[in-house]
Amino acid sequence: MRRTALLVSAALLTSLLPLAVARAADDPPPAPVDRFEGEVPFANPPENGIFTWGSDTDDPPTLRLSPRDDAPEGDQVLAGSYDISGYGGFTHDFAFAEPAHDWSGHQGIRFWWEGQNNGRKVAFELKDGGANGEASELWTTSFTDDFSGWKQIEIPFTDFAYRTDYQPVGGIDHVLGLTETWGYGVTLPVGAPGRFAMDGVELYGRADQSLRASVTTDSAVYPVTEGRTATVRVTVATTGSAPIDEPVTVAYETAGGTASGADYVPLKGEFTFPAGTASGTTRTLQVATLKDRAAAETAETIPLKLTVTGAKAPAETPQVVIDAHGLPYLNSRLPVKTRVADLLSRMSLAEKTGQMTQAERGAVGTGADVTADDLGSLLSGGGSTPTPNTAEAWAKMIDSFQLRAQATRFQIPLIYGVDAVHGHNNLVGATVMPHNIGIGATRDPGLAQRTGAVTAAEVRATGIPWDFAPCLCVTRDERWGRSYESFGEDPALVESMETVIQGLQGARNGKDLHRNDKVLATAKHFVGDGGTAYGSSTTGTYTIDQGVTTVTRQQLEAIHLAPYKSAVDRGVGTVMPSYSSLDVVGDGLGPVKMHARADMINGVLKQRLGFDGFVISDWNGIDQIPGDYASDVRTSVNAGVDMVMAPYAYKDFHTALVQEVRAGRVSEKRIDDAVSRILTQKFRLGLFEKPYADTSGASRIGSAGHRAVAREAAAESQVLLKNSGGILPLKKSQKVYVAGSNADDIGNQSGGWTVTWQGASGDVTPGTTILEAMRGNSARVTYSKDASEPLTGYDVGVVVVGETPYAEGVGDVGNGHDLELSAADRAAVDKVCAAMKCAVLIVSGRPQLIGDRLGEIDALVASWLPGTEGDGVADVLYGRRPFTGRLPVTWPKSEAQLPINVGDSSYDPQFPYGWGLTTLTKVPEGGAATLKAIGAAARAAERAGADATGRALVTKARLIVQRKGITAAFAKPFAEADHLLLAGRYGEAVAKLAQAYESA
């Protein structure tokens, strides 16, 4: 079809659409924004132009300016294709380095879109206010591609809503001002390949007051004790913050709701904001409640209906809520079990299933669905943060959601959860600990507990009572992208580090959970996630994460299940099943997704191990169970999952579960068990008495005291693998040449799960890089990232190399990742180590393959992912603390050796499990005779239950033995000795070390 004919057809179609508005006589002519005739460059921020973005390297769409005969305007259109798995789209920052545009005089924005009639939603957003296009508020709306061919999409500015799921910055004014507009963006649909074309972006129409003025209230919910008065603040505001030019009248009336006329004094009337009233002016309304004769009542609602003339009315009707009172479950002096039974007996099926539903905070917007669906829980996924990302904003956001729960009949508080897996890692400025792999390297259970205590204090101070940590996975293959979430490859090591649970929760019986510095912990991922076979994953491009763990019953018990028995004994409050499948050899079931394994969740975890907390699914974890959605819901809940994390499908889950119960496929007894478990933890956390954030501890977030714990953990996590000539520790008098990609990058040294899910390189959060810490110890430090500066005249070089951040299966080897150093890192190592004595620090979440470079490296350190406190790394480099860390996993010679673990029949690694040299001032002397004497003393200590003495003796023997060279015959008994040490078998551990000594 020729362009003229097509445009006639499009114009006719547009004239029939409700969105199309004929231009009024006094409307200004359209103001062009983009014509796509070559006037818009493709660029990157901060340059003026169009740029793409996405959740990973495959997700940004392709873009081109394409000549089209049928272009609605001119000769070219903006066209592209996409295949997005996470999120992706494009943005035009048209005023980044120029004064912002003033759009406040127009009614809306419109553009031509070539429809594919695929029924999918396309999000369109504006960048408003703030300093520039990348530091502005995002306002969003969407349209549905349910048409074919070109169509002009018209969007009034009143259709845009403030984004609640993501903001690059925040705290500007939360008002769509339109006087400082920096650009727009388009977010494309996910899940299937597609293409698009766009043309003729322009502003249309004239703004009138009813479109640019709005009336709001300071809250949607006003809880009040019976007999007291609620105060509602009503505010008028305008885009552009200009005074209103016409009167705005607000009529108000209390009507409807669950409260009766005897519960409050009816209120009815109206008031007017006169012309000229300043934007932001507030009036107050007071709703007085009355005490009736009922001694015990559930919460009652009093809607305050507002009818607005001359401005946009509030998005929802505010509600005054008379608090529930006098009911047994509200009595904090009663036993928790009694309170649970009383509350459960009063609840409807919908209220119970609501408690079993967890939604993502970005999905519920301002939170109306918390009330409507009786939601029991919300979470922040990785990187799902309030704006600004401050402790105060977190507390304010969570309190706003808790307020919504107060509008429900029983006012059951929400339990809000986050993945604080190495400190409160979602919060900018929090203390970021080493990842678990580094904590495992410390071999220090007391320190692990203190890191958990710091994390709990910082998390609870922002209003969050629940942490999805710790991961109790036993990592068996370093190709796994979650390796760093594990304390190590030995279940005995993982068990020893579970003191972190007490750091998070306090006492084993849960009596400390109500404290403002404790949180509910989560043992994850039950069970076997660290044992998945390479190549077994069927999730996207993952190669090992979420795959299949194939084990004998004996292997399952000894390796993967053992840490969960310890966690249950420690009173862990929740358990999260794994995405992975479990295939137990000989049980005849084949691989079964863990979310569906009733034999493991109900049978082993709850019945055999006696777990009395609740089971929370992983993110959309039930969706991976074969079958339709109803089957997924039925299977998982019957298997023992008590709460389902259905981040964006929470309504579907809630509806499906109610239907399954009514159909008899899920029993009410199973529902009551699940809800009882959930309510028990809410009562233990003290949420019924104190649902809102206690921010009294917020001043300690990122404090010197908390960072001192992280610094100590970073120092103890450093594993000295090689130290030829004793070049470490460094001397402050030495002239040091520092190079490498990870020397001066807080994002790289913190790793994934830092501020965002995947983490990022660069200055993502306050902290001290390794380079900055080294400079704090000596002024004689020169830095050249790529080792391009002259290399002569230095006493020693320090090259800090390793990985860039990733999380979960995104980091799987074979999914765009490997275990090799980058070409730039290899070049830096080669240059520096050829020119001078050198120490190489590997900042990574797993071992990296050193290969034939080991000979040219004088000192080698496994630094793991030390977090924000680079001072801890410098402490051991400069001898303020000795190197004491030990390998929590086996360090392989090549990828072909993987998987390789302590206890394997064939074992010939680069460095064995448990290896770790020391820089203590005096390393023990001795040989075979000394080891024999130590062995006798260790056996005696074991018989006497003198654990501290036994551990010290084994450590002394290990330091003696480490002077020998590593061979296969040496490595196997050496690694096994460390396992025996953790198991408390000190005599056998020394005997293994003696065997290693003799083999060398």
mmCIF file of C-alpha atoms in Angstrom, residues 69-372:
data_model
loop_
_atom_site.group_PDB
_atom_site.id
_atom_site.type_symbol
_atom_site.label_atom_id
_atom_site.label_comp_id
_atom_site.label_asym_id
_atom_site.label_seq_id
_atom_site.Cartn_x
_atom_site.Cartn_y
_atom_site.Cartn_z
ATOM 1 C CA ASP A 69 7.376 4.617 1.902
ATOM 2 C CA ASP A 70 4.543 4.352 4.404
ATOM 3 C CA ALA A 71 6.152 6.544 7.075
ATOM 4 C CA PRO A 72 3.357 8.570 8.713
ATOM 5 C CA GLU A 73 5.619 11.636 8.772
ATOM 6 C CA GLY A 74 8.573 12.357 6.499
ATOM 7 C CA ASP A 75 10.532 9.553 4.911
ATOM 8 C CA GLN A 76 12.011 7.647 7.878
ATOM 9 C CA VAL A 77 10.819 5.897 11.005
ATOM 10 C CA LEU A 78 12.543 4.547 14.097
ATOM 11 C CA ALA A 79 12.443 0.763 13.750
ATOM 12 C CA GLY A 80 13.925 -2.189 15.571
ATOM 13 C CA SER A 81 13.669 -5.774 16.726
ATOM 14 C CA TYR A 82 13.925 -7.385 20.152
ATOM 15 C CA ASP A 83 14.017 -10.678 22.044
ATOM 16 C CA ILE A 84 13.965 -9.827 25.725
ATOM 17 C CA SER A 85 14.124 -12.264 28.636
ATOM 18 C CA GLY A 86 14.399 -9.811 31.529
ATOM 19 C CA TYR A 87 13.729 -6.226 30.545
ATOM 20 C CA GLY A 88 14.803 -3.954 27.713
ATOM 21 C CA GLY A 89 13.900 -0.883 25.721
ATOM 22 C CA PHE A 90 15.149 2.455 24.486
ATOM 23 C CA THR A 91 15.249 6.022 25.714
ATOM 24 C CA HIS A 92 15.635 9.437 24.126
ATOM 25 C CA ASP A 93 17.439 11.890 26.404
ATOM 26 C CA PHE A 94 16.749 14.868 24.218
ATOM 27 C CA ALA A 95 17.868 17.548 26.663
ATOM 28 C CA PHE A 96 20.603 15.996 28.759
ATOM 29 C CA ALA A 97 23.144 18.782 28.337
ATOM 30 C CA GLU A 98 20.625 21.534 27.561
ATOM 31 C CA PRO A 99 17.844 23.272 29.480
ATOM 32 C CA ALA A 100 14.953 20.901 30.127
ATOM 33 C CA HIS A 101 11.807 21.184 28.010
ATOM 34 C CA ASP A 102 8.611 22.742 29.330
ATOM 35 C CA TRP A 103 5.634 20.575 28.409
ATOM 36 C CA SER A 104 3.253 21.912 31.050
ATOM 37 C CA GLY A 105 1.116 23.841 28.529
ATOM 38 C CA HIS A 106 0.067 20.698 26.631
ATOM 39 C CA GLN A 107 -2.559 18.065 27.230
ATOM 40 C CA GLY A 108 -0.434 15.038 26.371
ATOM 41 C CA ILE A 109 2.007 13.285 24.089
ATOM 42 C CA ARG A 110 1.281 11.240 20.965
ATOM 43 C CA PHE A 111 3.174 9.205 18.415
ATOM 44 C CA TRP A 112 2.631 6.787 15.559
ATOM 45 C CA TRP A 113 3.147 3.088 16.327
ATOM 46 C CA GLU A 114 3.102 0.224 13.864
ATOM 47 C CA GLY A 115 0.933 -2.392 15.498
ATOM 48 C CA GLN A 116 1.683 -6.122 15.301
ATOM 49 C CA ASN A 117 -1.683 -7.076 16.854
ATOM 50 C CA ASN A 118 0.041 -9.281 19.417
ATOM 51 C CA GLY A 119 -2.013 -8.160 22.420
ATOM 52 C CA ARG A 120 1.090 -7.242 24.397
ATOM 53 C CA LYS A 121 1.570 -4.152 26.526
ATOM 54 C CA VAL A 122 4.176 -1.545 25.689
ATOM 55 C CA ALA A 123 5.246 0.760 28.524
ATOM 56 C CA PHE A 124 5.871 4.427 27.807
ATOM 57 C CA GLU A 125 7.462 6.709 30.376
ATOM 58 C CA LEU A 126 8.536 10.298 30.888
ATOM 59 C CA LYS A 127 11.621 11.689 32.597
ATOM 60 C CA ASP A 128 10.487 14.603 34.728
ATOM 61 C CA GLY A 129 12.236 16.988 37.104
ATOM 62 C CA GLY A 130 15.571 16.507 38.766
ATOM 63 C CA ALA A 131 19.040 17.417 37.573
ATOM 64 C CA ASN A 132 19.095 15.729 34.147
ATOM 65 C CA GLY A 133 17.766 12.838 32.104
ATOM 66 C CA GLU A 134 19.553 10.233 34.184
ATOM 67 C CA ALA A 135 18.685 11.876 37.502
ATOM 68 C CA SER A 136 14.971 12.464 37.155
ATOM 69 C CA GLU A 137 11.692 10.917 38.200
ATOM 70 C CA LEU A 138 10.116 8.290 35.965
ATOM 71 C CA TRP A 139 6.390 8.496 35.222
ATOM 72 C CA THR A 140 4.847 5.604 33.358
ATOM 73 C CA THR A 141 1.804 4.366 31.503
ATOM 74 C CA SER A 142 1.230 1.782 28.792
ATOM 75 C CA PHE A 143 -0.768 0.963 25.685
ATOM 76 C CA THR A 144 -1.743 -2.397 24.215
ATOM 77 C CA ASP A 145 -0.591 -3.512 20.785
ATOM 78 C CA ASP A 146 -3.959 -4.910 19.706
ATOM 79 C CA PHE A 147 -4.069 -3.453 16.212
ATOM 80 C CA SER A 148 -2.319 -3.876 12.865
ATOM 81 C CA GLY A 149 -0.521 -1.193 10.891
ATOM 82 C CA TRP A 150 0.093 2.401 11.833
ATOM 83 C CA LYS A 151 -1.944 3.985 14.607
ATOM 84 C CA GLN A 152 -1.511 7.310 16.370
ATOM 85 C CA ILE A 153 -1.350 6.708 20.110
ATOM 86 C CA GLU A 154 -2.480 9.667 22.225
ATOM 87 C CA ILE A 155 -1.650 9.685 25.939
ATOM 88 C CA PRO A 156 -2.890 12.495 28.193
ATOM 89 C CA PHE A 157 -0.366 13.457 30.833
ATOM 90 C CA THR A 158 -2.982 12.596 33.445
ATOM 91 C CA ASP A 159 -2.566 8.926 32.505
ATOM 92 C CA PHE A 160 1.015 8.802 33.787
ATOM 93 C CA ALA A 161 1.701 7.398 37.246
ATOM 94 C CA TYR A 162 4.842 7.610 39.341
ATOM 95 C CA ARG A 163 6.849 4.405 38.964
ATOM 96 C CA THR A 164 6.903 2.455 42.189
ATOM 97 C CA ASP A 165 8.912 -0.557 41.015
ATOM 98 C CA TYR A 166 12.009 1.331 39.887
ATOM 99 C CA GLN A 167 13.396 4.838 40.040
ATOM 100 C CA PRO A 168 16.986 5.786 39.152
ATOM 101 C CA VAL A 169 16.766 8.574 41.732
ATOM 102 C CA GLY A 170 14.031 9.923 43.901
ATOM 103 C CA GLY A 171 12.827 12.399 46.418
ATOM 104 C CA ILE A 172 12.410 15.219 43.894
ATOM 105 C CA ASP A 173 8.766 16.030 44.527
ATOM 106 C CA HIS A 174 6.680 13.061 43.277
ATOM 107 C CA VAL A 175 4.697 15.534 41.156
ATOM 108 C CA LEU A 176 4.581 15.337 37.375
ATOM 109 C CA GLY A 177 5.601 18.938 36.917
ATOM 110 C CA LEU A 178 6.278 18.868 33.146
ATOM 111 C CA THR A 179 8.169 22.167 33.390
ATOM 112 C CA GLU A 180 11.459 20.232 33.342
ATOM 113 C CA THR A 181 11.085 17.271 31.021
ATOM 114 C CA TRP A 182 14.271 15.526 29.929
ATOM 115 C CA GLY A 183 13.077 12.725 27.679
ATOM 116 C CA TYR A 184 10.968 9.640 27.279
ATOM 117 C CA GLY A 185 11.490 5.897 27.214
ATOM 118 C CA VAL A 186 9.814 2.801 25.810
ATOM 119 C CA THR A 187 9.933 -0.571 27.581
ATOM 120 C CA LEU A 188 9.239 -3.414 25.163
ATOM 121 C CA PRO A 189 7.395 -6.693 25.888
ATOM 122 C CA VAL A 190 9.341 -9.706 27.126
ATOM 123 C CA GLY A 191 9.203 -13.405 26.440
ATOM 124 C CA ALA A 192 9.002 -13.613 22.651
ATOM 125 C CA PRO A 193 10.806 -12.058 19.680
ATOM 126 C CA GLY A 194 9.163 -9.008 18.174
ATOM 127 C CA ARG A 195 9.653 -5.933 16.040
ATOM 128 C CA PHE A 196 8.371 -2.389 16.155
ATOM 129 C CA ALA A 197 8.336 0.914 14.314
ATOM 130 C CA MET A 198 7.626 4.372 15.670
ATOM 131 C CA ASP A 199 7.297 7.833 14.123
ATOM 132 C CA GLY A 200 6.197 11.407 14.740
ATOM 133 C CA VAL A 201 6.484 11.975 18.496
ATOM 134 C CA GLU A 202 4.769 15.252 19.382
ATOM 135 C CA LEU A 203 2.888 17.160 22.072
ATOM 136 C CA TYR A 204 -0.776 17.883 21.488
ATOM 137 C CA GLY A 205 -3.659 19.846 22.978
ATOM 138 C CA ARG A 206 -3.846 22.528 25.627
ATOM 139 C CA ALA A 207 -3.577 21.788 29.321
ATOM 140 C CA ASP A 208 -6.522 22.871 31.415
ATOM 141 C CA GLN A 209 -6.689 23.003 35.144
ATOM 142 C CA SER A 210 -8.741 19.854 35.529
ATOM 143 C CA LEU A 211 -5.901 18.005 33.883
ATOM 144 C CA ARG A 212 -2.931 19.655 35.559
ATOM 145 C CA ALA A 213 -4.379 20.184 39.054
ATOM 146 C CA SER A 214 -4.960 17.305 41.456
ATOM 147 C CA VAL A 215 -6.262 16.806 44.955
ATOM 148 C CA THR A 216 -4.504 14.269 47.164
ATOM 149 C CA THR A 217 -4.618 13.053 50.749
ATOM 150 C CA ASP A 218 -1.585 12.441 52.941
ATOM 151 C CA SER A 219 -2.455 8.762 53.310
ATOM 152 C CA ALA A 220 -4.838 6.144 52.038
ATOM 153 C CA VAL A 221 -5.409 4.630 55.496
ATOM 154 C CA TYR A 222 -5.910 6.330 58.872
ATOM 155 C CA PRO A 223 -5.917 3.824 61.761
ATOM 156 C CA VAL A 224 -7.345 5.229 64.968
ATOM 157 C CA THR A 225 -8.061 3.838 68.413
ATOM 158 C CA GLU A 226 -11.783 3.557 69.118
ATOM 159 C CA GLY A 227 -13.089 6.799 70.566
ATOM 160 C CA ARG A 228 -10.355 8.977 69.111
ATOM 161 C CA THR A 229 -10.274 11.298 66.099
ATOM 162 C CA ALA A 230 -8.536 10.780 62.768
ATOM 163 C CA THR A 231 -7.093 13.786 60.928
ATOM 164 C CA VAL A 232 -7.091 13.710 57.117
ATOM 165 C CA ARG A 233 -4.982 16.244 55.234
ATOM 166 C CA VAL A 234 -6.264 17.233 51.790
ATOM 167 C CA THR A 235 -3.826 18.975 49.434
ATOM 168 C CA VAL A 236 -4.170 20.657 46.049
ATOM 169 C CA ALA A 237 -1.164 20.485 43.714
ATOM 170 C CA THR A 238 -0.459 21.368 40.092
ATOM 171 C CA THR A 239 1.975 20.227 37.458
ATOM 172 C CA GLY A 240 4.583 22.921 37.255
ATOM 173 C CA SER A 241 3.720 23.921 40.850
ATOM 174 C CA ALA A 242 1.905 27.040 39.611
ATOM 175 C CA PRO A 243 -0.991 28.478 41.638
ATOM 176 C CA ILE A 244 -4.418 27.272 40.538
ATOM 177 C CA ASP A 245 -6.119 29.736 38.203
ATOM 178 C CA GLU A 246 -9.666 28.533 38.885
ATOM 179 C CA PRO A 247 -11.368 27.469 42.138
ATOM 180 C CA VAL A 248 -11.174 23.807 43.180
ATOM 181 C CA THR A 249 -14.073 22.528 45.257
ATOM 182 C CA VAL A 250 -13.891 19.411 47.428
ATOM 183 C CA ALA A 251 -17.086 17.833 48.734
ATOM 184 C CA TYR A 252 -16.592 15.258 51.460
ATOM 185 C CA GLU A 253 -18.786 12.667 53.116
ATOM 186 C CA THR A 254 -18.310 9.652 55.361
ATOM 187 C CA ALA A 255 -20.357 6.837 53.882
ATOM 188 C CA GLY A 256 -20.304 3.070 53.550
ATOM 189 C CA GLY A 257 -17.603 0.847 55.027
ATOM 190 C CA THR A 258 -17.960 -1.730 57.782
ATOM 191 C CA ALA A 259 -18.404 0.727 60.662
ATOM 192 C CA SER A 260 -21.978 1.514 61.721
ATOM 193 C CA GLY A 261 -23.496 4.897 62.517
ATOM 194 C CA ALA A 262 -22.908 4.229 66.200
ATOM 195 C CA ASP A 263 -19.152 3.954 65.629
ATOM 196 C CA TYR A 264 -18.397 7.507 64.467
ATOM 197 C CA VAL A 265 -19.747 10.998 64.005
ATOM 198 C CA PRO A 266 -20.886 11.377 60.382
ATOM 199 C CA LEU A 267 -19.065 14.059 58.466
ATOM 200 C CA LYS A 268 -20.367 15.890 55.407
ATOM 201 C CA GLY A 269 -19.626 19.226 53.732
ATOM 202 C CA GLU A 270 -17.418 20.960 51.232
ATOM 203 C CA PHE A 271 -14.660 23.519 50.991
ATOM 204 C CA THR A 272 -13.004 25.453 48.185
ATOM 205 C CA PHE A 273 -9.427 26.232 47.298
ATOM 206 C CA PRO A 274 -9.924 29.675 45.680
ATOM 207 C CA ALA A 275 -8.256 30.763 42.437
ATOM 208 C CA GLY A 276 -4.668 31.777 43.124
ATOM 209 C CA THR A 277 -4.159 29.159 45.836
ATOM 210 C CA ALA A 278 -0.540 28.022 45.899
ATOM 211 C CA SER A 279 0.257 24.477 44.831
ATOM 212 C CA GLY A 280 0.766 22.357 47.940
ATOM 213 C CA THR A 281 -1.874 24.115 50.063
ATOM 214 C CA THR A 282 -3.494 21.765 52.601
ATOM 215 C CA ARG A 283 -6.837 21.662 54.429
ATOM 216 C CA THR A 284 -7.679 19.218 57.223
ATOM 217 C CA LEU A 285 -10.760 17.102 57.911
ATOM 218 C CA GLN A 286 -11.402 15.343 61.213
ATOM 219 C CA VAL A 287 -13.369 12.140 61.629
ATOM 220 C CA ALA A 288 -14.365 11.465 65.239
ATOM 221 C CA THR A 289 -14.973 7.853 66.304
ATOM 222 C CA LEU A 290 -17.133 6.716 69.215
ATOM 223 C CA LYS A 291 -16.741 4.070 71.882
ATOM 224 C CA ASP A 292 -19.520 1.552 71.763
ATOM 225 C CA ARG A 293 -20.490 -1.167 74.205
ATOM 226 C CA ALA A 294 -18.676 -3.985 72.428
ATOM 227 C CA ALA A 295 -15.670 -5.163 74.438
ATOM 228 C CA ALA A 296 -14.100 -6.940 71.491
ATOM 229 C CA GLU A 297 -14.314 -6.055 67.811
ATOM 230 C CA THR A 298 -12.478 -6.524 64.570
ATOM 231 C CA ALA A 299 -11.276 -3.447 62.685
ATOM 232 C CA GLU A 300 -14.000 -1.299 61.101
ATOM 233 C CA THR A 301 -13.631 1.009 58.119
ATOM 234 C CA ILE A 302 -15.072 4.465 57.457
ATOM 235 C CA PRO A 303 -14.507 5.578 53.834
ATOM 236 C CA LEU A 304 -14.194 9.320 53.351
ATOM 237 C CA LYS A 305 -15.604 10.003 49.903
ATOM 238 C CA LEU A 306 -14.126 13.065 48.187
ATOM 239 C CA THR A 307 -15.842 14.614 45.151
ATOM 240 C CA VAL A 308 -13.600 17.122 43.405
ATOM 241 C CA THR A 309 -14.589 19.837 40.941
ATOM 242 C CA GLY A 310 -11.932 21.672 38.948
ATOM 243 C CA ALA A 311 -9.105 19.177 39.548
ATOM 244 C CA LYS A 312 -8.282 15.500 39.417
ATOM 245 C CA ALA A 313 -9.669 13.589 42.411
ATOM 246 C CA PRO A 314 -7.523 11.292 44.577
ATOM 247 C CA ALA A 315 -6.731 7.952 42.980
ATOM 248 C CA GLU A 316 -8.590 6.143 45.765
ATOM 249 C CA THR A 317 -10.969 6.886 48.597
ATOM 250 C CA PRO A 318 -9.141 7.312 51.913
ATOM 251 C CA GLN A 319 -10.327 5.125 54.776
ATOM 252 C CA VAL A 320 -10.417 5.787 58.479
ATOM 253 C CA VAL A 321 -9.962 2.471 60.321
ATOM 254 C CA ILE A 322 -11.128 1.906 63.892
ATOM 255 C CA ASP A 323 -8.549 -0.510 65.298
ATOM 256 C CA ALA A 324 -9.482 -4.042 66.307
ATOM 257 C CA HIS A 325 -9.527 -4.427 70.069
ATOM 258 C CA GLY A 326 -10.315 -6.795 72.909
ATOM 259 C CA LEU A 327 -9.742 -10.002 70.931
ATOM 260 C CA PRO A 328 -7.546 -12.738 72.468
ATOM 261 C CA TYR A 329 -5.017 -12.790 69.607
ATOM 262 C CA LEU A 330 -4.231 -9.134 70.345
ATOM 263 C CA ASN A 331 -3.232 -9.943 73.936
ATOM 264 C CA SER A 332 0.579 -10.081 74.039
ATOM 265 C CA ARG A 333 0.480 -11.731 77.476
ATOM 266 C CA LEU A 334 -1.060 -14.903 76.066
ATOM 267 C CA PRO A 335 1.138 -17.715 74.713
ATOM 268 C CA VAL A 336 1.865 -17.487 70.997
ATOM 269 C CA LYS A 337 0.181 -20.832 70.376
ATOM 270 C CA THR A 338 -3.033 -19.560 71.978
ATOM 271 C CA ARG A 339 -2.963 -16.330 69.986
ATOM 272 C CA VAL A 340 -2.430 -18.228 66.739
ATOM 273 C CA ALA A 341 -5.313 -20.599 67.423
ATOM 274 C CA ASP A 342 -7.676 -17.728 68.262
ATOM 275 C CA LEU A 343 -6.830 -15.707 65.155
ATOM 276 C CA LEU A 344 -6.920 -18.715 62.849
ATOM 277 C CA SER A 345 -10.385 -19.670 64.113
ATOM 278 C CA ARG A 346 -11.751 -16.291 63.016
ATOM 279 C CA MET A 347 -10.278 -16.131 59.513
ATOM 280 C CA SER A 348 -12.022 -16.837 56.221
ATOM 281 C CA LEU A 349 -10.499 -19.007 53.523
ATOM 282 C CA ALA A 350 -9.629 -15.915 51.471
ATOM 283 C CA GLU A 351 -7.884 -14.335 54.445
ATOM 284 C CA LYS A 352 -5.928 -17.511 55.114
ATOM 285 C CA THR A 353 -4.763 -17.915 51.540
ATOM 286 C CA GLY A 354 -3.865 -14.236 51.505
ATOM 287 C CA GLN A 355 -1.441 -14.932 54.332
ATOM 288 C CA MET A 356 0.161 -17.588 52.137
ATOM 289 C CA THR A 357 0.736 -15.114 49.310
ATOM 290 C CA GLN A 358 3.862 -13.013 48.816
ATOM 291 C CA ALA A 359 4.052 -10.219 46.219
ATOM 292 C CA GLU A 360 6.870 -7.990 44.991
ATOM 293 C CA ARG A 361 6.695 -4.432 46.270
ATOM 294 C CA GLY A 362 6.939 -3.058 42.751
ATOM 295 C CA ALA A 363 3.902 -5.084 41.667
ATOM 296 C CA VAL A 364 1.521 -3.692 44.274
ATOM 297 C CA GLY A 365 2.208 -0.031 43.513
ATOM 298 C CA THR A 366 1.076 2.054 46.436
ATOM 299 C CA GLY A 367 -0.248 -1.071 48.136
ATOM 300 C CA ALA A 368 -4.021 -1.112 47.668
ATOM 301 C CA ASP A 369 -3.862 -4.840 46.898
ATOM 302 C CA VAL A 370 -2.345 -5.504 50.318
ATOM 303 C CA THR A 371 -5.769 -4.652 51.702
ATOM 304 C CA ALA A 372 -7.888 -5.990 48.869
#
